[in-house]
XYZ file of C-alpha atoms in Angstrom:
527
model
C 15.625 -25.748 19.255
C 16.574 -26.649 15.627
C 18.641 -29.680 15.281
C 21.344 -30.425 12.647
C 18.782 -32.914 11.038
C 16.352 -30.180 10.847
C 14.104 -31.597 13.697
C 12.644 -29.128 16.185
C 12.339 -30.127 19.770
C 11.319 -28.217 22.877
C 13.663 -27.167 25.699
C 12.816 -28.013 29.117
C 10.181 -25.588 30.505
C 9.971 -24.816 34.425
C 6.546 -25.239 35.592
C 7.209 -25.539 39.220
C 7.272 -28.505 41.540
C 7.934 -31.791 40.025
C 4.641 -33.117 41.187
C 2.450 -30.313 39.285
C 4.614 -30.809 35.963
C 3.772 -34.594 36.242
C 0.142 -33.718 36.561
C 0.021 -31.211 34.032
C 1.725 -33.789 31.822
C -0.811 -36.421 32.498
C -3.609 -34.233 32.107
C -2.328 -33.115 28.726
C -2.031 -36.719 27.523
C -5.492 -37.486 28.158
C -6.775 -34.108 26.305
C -4.704 -35.018 23.518
C -6.263 -38.693 23.339
C -9.923 -37.114 23.693
C -9.381 -34.413 21.541
C -8.784 -36.776 18.341
C -7.691 -35.479 14.855
C -8.295 -31.931 14.236
C -11.017 -30.851 11.806
C -10.048 -30.098 8.444
C -10.525 -26.376 8.935
C -8.979 -25.432 12.128
C -10.791 -22.126 12.535
C -14.312 -23.653 12.054
C -14.715 -23.174 15.929
C -14.528 -19.344 15.192
C -17.136 -19.619 12.406
C -14.528 -19.029 9.583
C -15.215 -20.402 6.423
C -12.500 -21.995 4.076
C -10.133 -19.398 2.638
C -11.281 -18.599 -0.911
C -9.567 -16.126 -3.138
C -10.097 -15.090 -6.620
C -7.435 -15.476 -9.166
C -4.831 -12.432 -8.788
C -3.784 -10.524 -12.002
C -0.237 -11.550 -12.894
C 0.617 -8.124 -14.021
C 2.981 -5.517 -12.341
C 1.268 -2.144 -12.930
C 4.438 -0.117 -11.325
C 7.131 -2.041 -13.435
C 9.213 0.434 -15.491
C 10.263 -1.538 -18.747
C 13.669 -0.001 -19.485
C 15.095 0.623 -15.890
C 18.531 0.211 -17.378
C 20.325 1.702 -20.503
C 20.386 -1.148 -23.070
C 21.579 -1.668 -26.524
C 24.214 0.402 -28.619
C 21.538 2.663 -29.746
C 20.882 3.897 -26.363
C 24.671 4.169 -25.038
C 25.486 6.100 -28.192
C 22.669 8.358 -27.727
C 23.134 8.869 -24.120
C 26.946 9.667 -24.774
C 26.078 12.052 -27.534
C 23.337 13.701 -25.187
C 25.492 14.543 -22.403
C 26.620 18.103 -23.430
C 22.649 18.560 -24.193
C 21.921 17.259 -20.806
C 24.286 19.999 -19.028
C 22.590 22.581 -20.876
C 19.148 21.037 -19.976
C 20.275 21.169 -16.395
C 21.208 24.943 -16.571
C 17.962 25.573 -17.942
C 16.019 23.885 -15.083
C 18.170 25.566 -12.477
C 17.213 29.103 -14.073
C 13.701 28.173 -14.470
C 13.254 26.892 -10.778
C 15.167 29.805 -9.495
C 13.074 32.190 -11.438
C 9.796 30.604 -10.480
C 10.811 30.637 -6.766
C 11.500 34.041 -6.581
C 8.462 35.060 -8.501
C 6.368 32.735 -6.156
C 7.731 34.331 -3.065
C 6.987 37.723 -4.522
C 3.277 36.533 -5.089
C 3.067 35.218 -1.424
C 4.697 38.191 0.111
C 2.417 39.767 2.994
C -0.442 36.884 2.045
C -1.667 36.120 5.512
C -5.144 34.587 5.050
C -4.242 31.228 2.773
C -7.703 30.104 3.788
C -9.172 32.510 1.200
C -8.752 32.571 -2.672
C -5.495 34.203 -3.883
C -6.047 37.745 -5.021
C -6.104 38.773 -8.677
C -2.643 40.353 -8.745
C -0.995 37.651 -6.814
C -2.488 35.157 -9.551
C -1.118 37.331 -12.291
C 2.271 37.367 -10.722
C 2.114 33.620 -10.652
C 1.546 33.454 -14.315
C 5.562 33.939 -14.635
C 5.998 30.976 -12.551
C 3.795 28.792 -14.584
C 5.689 30.096 -17.936
C 8.787 28.801 -15.699
C 7.140 25.366 -15.394
C 6.627 25.233 -19.186
C 10.795 25.918 -19.493
C 11.044 23.095 -16.976
C 9.108 20.592 -19.106
C 11.366 21.967 -22.129
C 14.479 21.097 -20.104
C 13.151 17.548 -19.386
C 12.968 17.156 -23.250
C 9.183 17.770 -23.649
C 9.717 20.532 -26.465
C 6.057 20.072 -27.799
C 3.156 18.089 -25.924
C 0.248 16.731 -28.026
C -3.312 17.819 -26.726
C -6.598 16.520 -27.636
C -9.911 17.813 -26.403
C -10.209 20.923 -24.284
C -10.461 21.695 -20.548
C -14.022 22.192 -19.409
C -14.876 25.367 -17.793
C -14.780 25.531 -14.047
C -18.247 26.193 -13.616
C -19.222 22.917 -15.563
C -16.504 20.694 -13.980
C -14.933 22.067 -10.680
C -12.857 18.803 -10.224
C -10.394 17.498 -12.730
C -8.793 13.773 -12.276
C -5.843 12.249 -14.310
C -3.871 8.958 -14.333
C -0.774 9.426 -12.609
C 2.577 7.975 -14.507
C 5.259 10.533 -13.776
C 6.116 13.462 -11.892
C 5.656 15.220 -15.214
C 2.078 15.451 -14.919
C 1.662 17.997 -11.878
C 4.276 20.386 -13.612
C 2.213 20.311 -16.789
C -0.966 21.120 -15.083
C 0.512 23.568 -12.964
C 1.248 25.284 -16.224
C -1.755 24.697 -18.116
C -4.643 24.839 -15.396
C -3.079 26.167 -12.214
C -5.403 24.163 -10.175
C -5.239 23.192 -6.188
C -4.066 19.974 -6.118
C -4.318 17.242 -3.505
C -1.036 16.167 -2.270
C 0.877 14.485 0.615
C 2.166 16.873 3.405
C 5.690 15.782 2.797
C 5.502 17.991 -0.256
C 5.435 21.210 1.757
C 9.018 20.523 3.187
C 10.630 19.979 -0.278
C 13.055 22.954 -1.221
C 11.994 25.366 -3.549
C 8.980 23.040 -4.482
C 7.512 23.793 -1.126
C 6.987 27.447 -1.773
C 5.297 26.873 -5.264
C 3.312 24.117 -3.871
C 1.864 26.465 -1.277
C 1.032 29.005 -3.913
C -1.385 26.665 -5.413
C -3.232 26.553 -2.036
C -2.756 22.486 -2.155
C -4.873 20.524 0.098
C -2.530 18.398 2.214
C -3.362 14.839 3.189
C -1.850 12.252 5.119
C -3.122 8.869 3.506
C -2.475 6.833 6.817
C -4.862 9.100 8.781
C -8.562 8.772 8.640
C -9.154 12.150 10.105
C -6.707 13.931 7.612
C -8.451 12.207 4.947
C -11.924 13.591 6.399
C -10.411 17.144 6.337
C -9.238 16.970 2.990
C -12.561 15.912 1.478
C -14.054 18.780 3.566
C -11.481 21.021 1.785
C -12.192 19.880 -1.526
C -16.090 20.156 -0.917
C -15.441 23.843 0.122
C -13.158 24.922 -2.680
C -15.075 22.995 -5.461
C -18.124 24.745 -4.388
C -16.770 28.185 -4.980
C -15.429 29.568 -8.364
C -13.216 32.149 -6.408
C -10.880 29.110 -6.089
C -8.958 27.112 -8.861
C -10.458 23.993 -9.971
C -9.252 20.984 -7.671
C -7.051 18.395 -9.573
C -6.541 14.916 -8.011
C -4.779 11.750 -9.005
C -7.031 9.162 -7.846
C -4.628 6.191 -8.167
C -2.838 7.668 -5.281
C 0.654 6.949 -6.744
C 2.285 6.463 -9.892
C 2.064 3.385 -12.390
C 3.625 2.353 -15.736
C 0.790 3.729 -17.718
C -0.258 0.283 -19.134
C -2.981 0.023 -16.566
C -4.987 2.002 -14.191
C -5.044 0.913 -10.525
C -8.013 1.190 -7.966
C -9.232 4.883 -7.370
C -9.314 6.341 -4.111
C -12.807 7.866 -3.684
C -11.840 11.560 -2.347
C -12.526 13.119 -5.721
C -15.716 11.585 -6.148
C -17.495 11.799 -2.619
C -18.318 15.465 -2.796
C -20.640 14.710 -5.826
C -19.317 17.438 -8.008
C -19.014 16.863 -11.939
C -15.596 15.587 -12.877
C -13.533 15.925 -16.185
C -11.286 12.944 -16.516
C -7.769 13.362 -18.163
C -5.492 10.970 -19.626
C -2.000 11.107 -19.914
C 0.306 9.011 -22.229
C 4.010 8.937 -22.764
C 4.400 7.079 -26.114
C 8.193 5.372 -26.356
C 10.161 2.974 -28.219
C 13.504 3.186 -26.289
C 12.788 4.645 -22.910
C 9.931 3.910 -20.537
C 9.070 7.635 -18.922
C 6.983 6.110 -16.025
C 8.190 6.606 -12.366
C 6.876 3.275 -10.986
C 9.756 1.743 -9.443
C 12.884 3.371 -10.631
C 14.837 5.705 -8.884
C 14.039 9.517 -9.517
C 17.566 10.760 -10.093
C 17.960 7.876 -12.694
C 14.628 8.700 -14.289
C 16.018 12.450 -14.443
C 19.006 11.532 -16.012
C 17.413 9.359 -18.727
C 14.965 12.244 -19.636
C 18.041 14.721 -19.889
C 19.692 12.212 -22.260
C 16.986 11.787 -24.891
C 16.723 13.906 -27.976
C 13.046 14.339 -27.072
C 10.348 12.836 -25.094
C 6.771 12.415 -26.158
C 3.998 13.213 -24.205
C -0.045 13.315 -24.935
C -2.657 14.845 -22.813
C -6.393 14.102 -23.707
C -9.160 16.007 -21.924
C -12.146 13.605 -21.860
C -16.010 14.379 -21.610
C -17.240 15.651 -18.244
C -18.651 12.797 -15.898
C -21.605 13.882 -14.066
C -22.753 12.241 -11.051
C -26.057 10.086 -11.496
C -28.975 11.875 -9.799
C -30.585 8.573 -9.146
C -27.272 7.297 -7.260
C -25.710 10.304 -6.204
C -24.895 9.028 -2.800
C -23.284 5.900 -4.572
C -19.716 7.238 -4.630
C -18.332 3.846 -5.817
C -20.438 4.015 -8.897
C -19.419 7.477 -9.745
C -15.715 6.352 -9.470
C -16.463 3.258 -11.628
C -17.944 5.213 -14.293
C -15.095 7.801 -14.186
C -12.319 4.890 -14.211
C -14.451 3.126 -17.074
C -14.136 6.383 -19.441
C -10.593 6.433 -18.867
C -9.610 2.860 -19.402
C -11.566 3.146 -22.699
C -9.535 6.036 -23.611
C -6.209 4.674 -22.571
C -7.158 1.036 -24.159
C -5.920 -0.405 -20.684
C -7.245 -2.483 -17.767
C -8.041 -1.756 -14.385
C -6.615 -3.623 -11.551
C -6.932 -3.725 -7.744
C -3.828 -2.733 -6.965
C -2.976 0.334 -4.633
C -0.368 2.338 -3.332
C -0.278 -0.562 -0.548
C 1.094 -2.696 -3.018
C 3.963 -0.291 -3.867
C 4.802 -0.332 -0.030
C 4.600 -4.266 0.070
C 7.156 -4.152 -3.036
C 9.415 -1.552 -1.715
C 9.522 -3.324 1.877
C 10.289 -6.873 0.322
C 12.910 -5.406 -1.968
C 14.520 -3.740 0.637
C 14.682 -6.889 2.728
C 15.153 -9.625 0.349
C 17.184 -7.792 -2.564
C 14.629 -9.692 -4.967
C 11.640 -9.077 -7.061
C 9.321 -7.242 -4.734
C 6.287 -7.868 -7.378
C 6.149 -11.214 -5.745
C 4.624 -9.840 -2.844
C 1.952 -7.677 -4.436
C -1.508 -8.652 -3.357
C -4.011 -6.119 -5.152
C -4.363 -4.273 -1.707
C -7.501 -2.485 -2.630
C -9.217 -5.907 -2.954
C -7.566 -6.995 0.180
C -8.844 -3.782 2.298
C -12.274 -4.083 0.937
C -12.337 -7.745 1.639
C -10.945 -8.271 4.792
C -10.700 -4.567 6.524
C -6.978 -4.694 6.844
C -4.824 -1.599 6.332
C -1.618 -1.331 4.342
C 0.420 -0.724 7.282
C -0.920 -3.922 9.125
C -0.243 -5.739 5.807
C 3.399 -4.564 6.147
C 3.790 -5.868 9.569
C 2.305 -9.241 8.020
C 4.988 -9.192 5.373
C 7.960 -8.920 7.968
C 6.693 -12.037 9.644
C 6.200 -13.759 6.200
C 9.549 -12.922 5.089
C 11.106 -14.267 8.292
C 9.598 -17.661 7.066
C 12.392 -17.770 4.748
C 10.583 -17.563 1.212
C 12.094 -18.888 -1.969
C 12.868 -16.893 -5.012
C 9.429 -17.027 -6.140
C 7.888 -15.509 -3.050
C 6.769 -19.085 -1.675
C 7.165 -20.468 1.858
C 7.259 -24.101 2.439
C 5.808 -25.678 5.484
C 9.107 -26.162 7.130
C 9.900 -22.313 7.304
C 6.229 -21.496 8.258
C 6.551 -24.008 11.478
C 10.121 -22.546 12.289
C 8.941 -19.164 12.185
C 6.434 -19.605 14.949
C 8.669 -22.244 16.599
C 6.546 -25.258 16.008
C 7.312 -28.658 14.765
C 5.076 -31.032 12.681
C 1.982 -32.149 14.022
C -1.644 -32.894 12.586
C -2.897 -29.701 13.762
C -0.069 -27.564 12.415
C -0.382 -29.071 9.129
C -4.019 -28.155 9.176
C -3.293 -24.657 9.557
C -0.808 -24.675 7.120
C -3.369 -26.276 4.923
C -5.865 -23.612 5.273
C -3.562 -21.362 3.582
C -2.275 -23.684 0.896
C -5.351 -23.204 -1.306
C -3.539 -24.837 -4.366
C -2.269 -27.989 -2.311
C 1.298 -27.368 -3.600
C 3.018 -27.676 -0.445
C 3.732 -23.797 -0.244
C 1.962 -20.768 0.211
C 2.270 -17.108 -1.045
C 2.087 -14.206 1.025
C -1.078 -13.123 -0.523
C -2.527 -16.301 0.872
C -0.855 -15.843 4.335
C -2.200 -12.387 4.654
C -5.613 -13.149 3.517
C -5.733 -16.174 5.849
C -4.449 -14.147 8.892
C -7.077 -11.401 7.891
C -9.803 -13.531 7.706
C -9.318 -15.142 10.948
C -8.720 -11.816 12.725
C -11.715 -10.146 11.143
C -14.192 -13.095 12.502
C -16.897 -11.620 15.260
C -15.756 -14.142 17.669
C -12.152 -13.836 17.334
C -11.464 -11.488 20.063
C -14.177 -13.421 22.360
C -12.049 -16.476 21.589
C -8.802 -14.785 22.438
C -10.348 -13.799 25.813
C -11.809 -16.996 26.569
C -8.587 -18.607 26.088
C -6.587 -16.725 28.273
C -9.330 -16.768 31.008
C -9.122 -20.483 30.813
C -5.313 -20.901 31.035
C -4.571 -18.027 33.346
C -3.989 -18.486 37.003
C -6.904 -17.449 39.193
C -4.446 -15.804 41.892
C -1.677 -13.996 39.647
C -4.171 -13.425 36.460
C -1.465 -14.491 34.298
C 0.071 -17.593 32.403
C 3.496 -18.801 33.075
C 5.783 -19.488 30.154
C 6.050 -22.997 31.339
C 2.685 -23.582 31.645
C 1.877 -22.422 28.289
C 4.271 -24.406 26.678
C 3.115 -27.565 28.031
C -0.503 -26.781 27.217
C 0.534 -26.222 23.560
C 2.799 -29.362 23.748
C -0.394 -31.241 24.033
C -1.274 -30.446 20.682
C 1.881 -30.462 18.746
C 3.371 -33.395 20.442
C 6.300 -32.101 22.226
C 7.365 -29.897 19.361
C 7.574 -26.431 21.109
C 10.903 -24.080 21.028
C 11.591 -21.065 22.647
C 10.482 -19.024 19.531
C 6.655 -19.511 20.480
C 7.090 -18.826 24.024
C 8.947 -15.523 23.215
C 6.207 -14.399 20.730
C 3.877 -14.508 23.891
C 6.281 -13.453 26.402
C 7.465 -10.498 24.323
C 8.998 -8.557 27.329
C 10.882 -11.836 28.487
C 9.816 -11.563 32.090
C 8.774 -15.160 32.446
C 4.867 -14.496 32.551
C 2.424 -14.067 30.128
C -0.065 -11.189 30.902
C -3.356 -10.637 29.346
C -1.955 -7.689 27.187
C 1.027 -10.088 26.172
C -1.438 -12.785 25.148
C -3.796 -10.405 23.247
C -1.076 -8.410 21.509
C 0.467 -11.813 20.366
C -2.922 -13.231 18.686
C -3.463 -9.773 17.411
C -0.314 -10.089 15.295
C -0.217 -13.646 14.834
C -3.888 -14.474 14.482
C -3.572 -18.141 13.258
C -2.065 -19.164 16.428
C -5.381 -19.128 18.249
C -6.180 -22.464 16.744
C -3.400 -23.984 19.210
C -5.326 -22.630 22.177
C -8.886 -23.563 20.589
C -7.889 -27.216 20.761
C -7.554 -27.087 24.444
C -10.430 -25.028 25.529
C -12.732 -27.748 25.770
C -10.577 -29.368 28.586
C -10.619 -26.077 30.670
C -12.693 -27.677 33.498
C -9.872 -30.330 34.215
C -6.980 -27.798 33.718
C -8.732 -25.574 36.470
C -8.304 -28.407 39.130
C -4.488 -28.761 38.588
């Protein structure tokens, strides 16, 4: 429990008859004395090296730089353009309605959607494509500057592009009428879903490995046949602000077909048209209330897979991204869609800047084999530690979240994450440290061994009281109900093997508490 002065002490834990509790306390006192001070690296017993992280890029590639209407000029322009916006909205509605009806006609009676669309249906879709151009016009894209030309489908069956706004898919639908790779959620959108189906979109669930494999198979199948339209992908997997490229997903490069990269720019002075972290309706309103929105599209030379390294998908993706970064004159970061998830989650829970919690997720995934979904769960734990406005957690918040008090070992665990020795840790340090411990080959064995050492031979579980006293030998009596609740998630008074393993999977740093006691297991078994 936490006292008014900030101290944390343990509640009394029931471990059975008084004589058993007394013997256990005597044993734990001996163990604590024999153990001596904990090592500098409290996870050395797992074979874990000290945590080392490269310097993180300080940029936020998702930040829209004009999220609000600012300045007298912008307010006057917005007010003046309100009647224009109303007319544009009417045009948008008409274009969507006509496009929807035309697409419905083109799809009528089409049963086998695994085969290419017949020629007459494709010709009907030309009307829908023209409607797409009117949609762009309604958003203020009266003319669009182009540089270069699309390569023929025979030469480059796959096209990749940077992703800045929802405008690019509309433009390329009009310009190329490709088969796109998109999230399954697009199919359920009103009106849009019907048009998407006409494009024979390849659906993918980014969180499902099986779905990604099926999508790559479909990309190969359709790219290898000239009867299908060319394939278009946005390898970044999400929208950015256009000032950076973020890490590429490899789905476009695994099939090994020549790729034509395309770059899109949105020059502006007063209104940033990027859809990084801004509300969609707000972005649409701002587009409607501009005199004109600028857009530039540049088709780059085709990038061919290197025959000597054809199986090196990463190398192929790197050469393509290099061509795109050079054309855009920007840098590429290791951010990914996972960073958008983290930022959105942090903003939702803290109402503060979510960018403080971005970690360059692509690098984290490659280095520690941890998914974005797992990272979000660890973010929830971190936010429970009461970070400050800069996203830093002090040692008191760290220990309180785990139900621990100060001890040399707890200080070592915190110090393992505090790389800069500032007395605070960032989410990136917490995430990377937790992931590094969890990925150790000996981690699961250590968890199994710890449970086997401390569990009762007859019941096959650990009582909550016994666990509390075991940990008191390390943290000098500073154990609260919080720690016990982490292990006893179902509050039944016992910690089963499943409870124990699940807790350490979610909170891998806690394995250090048990490792310090394992060496005394022979004495413990005699109790």
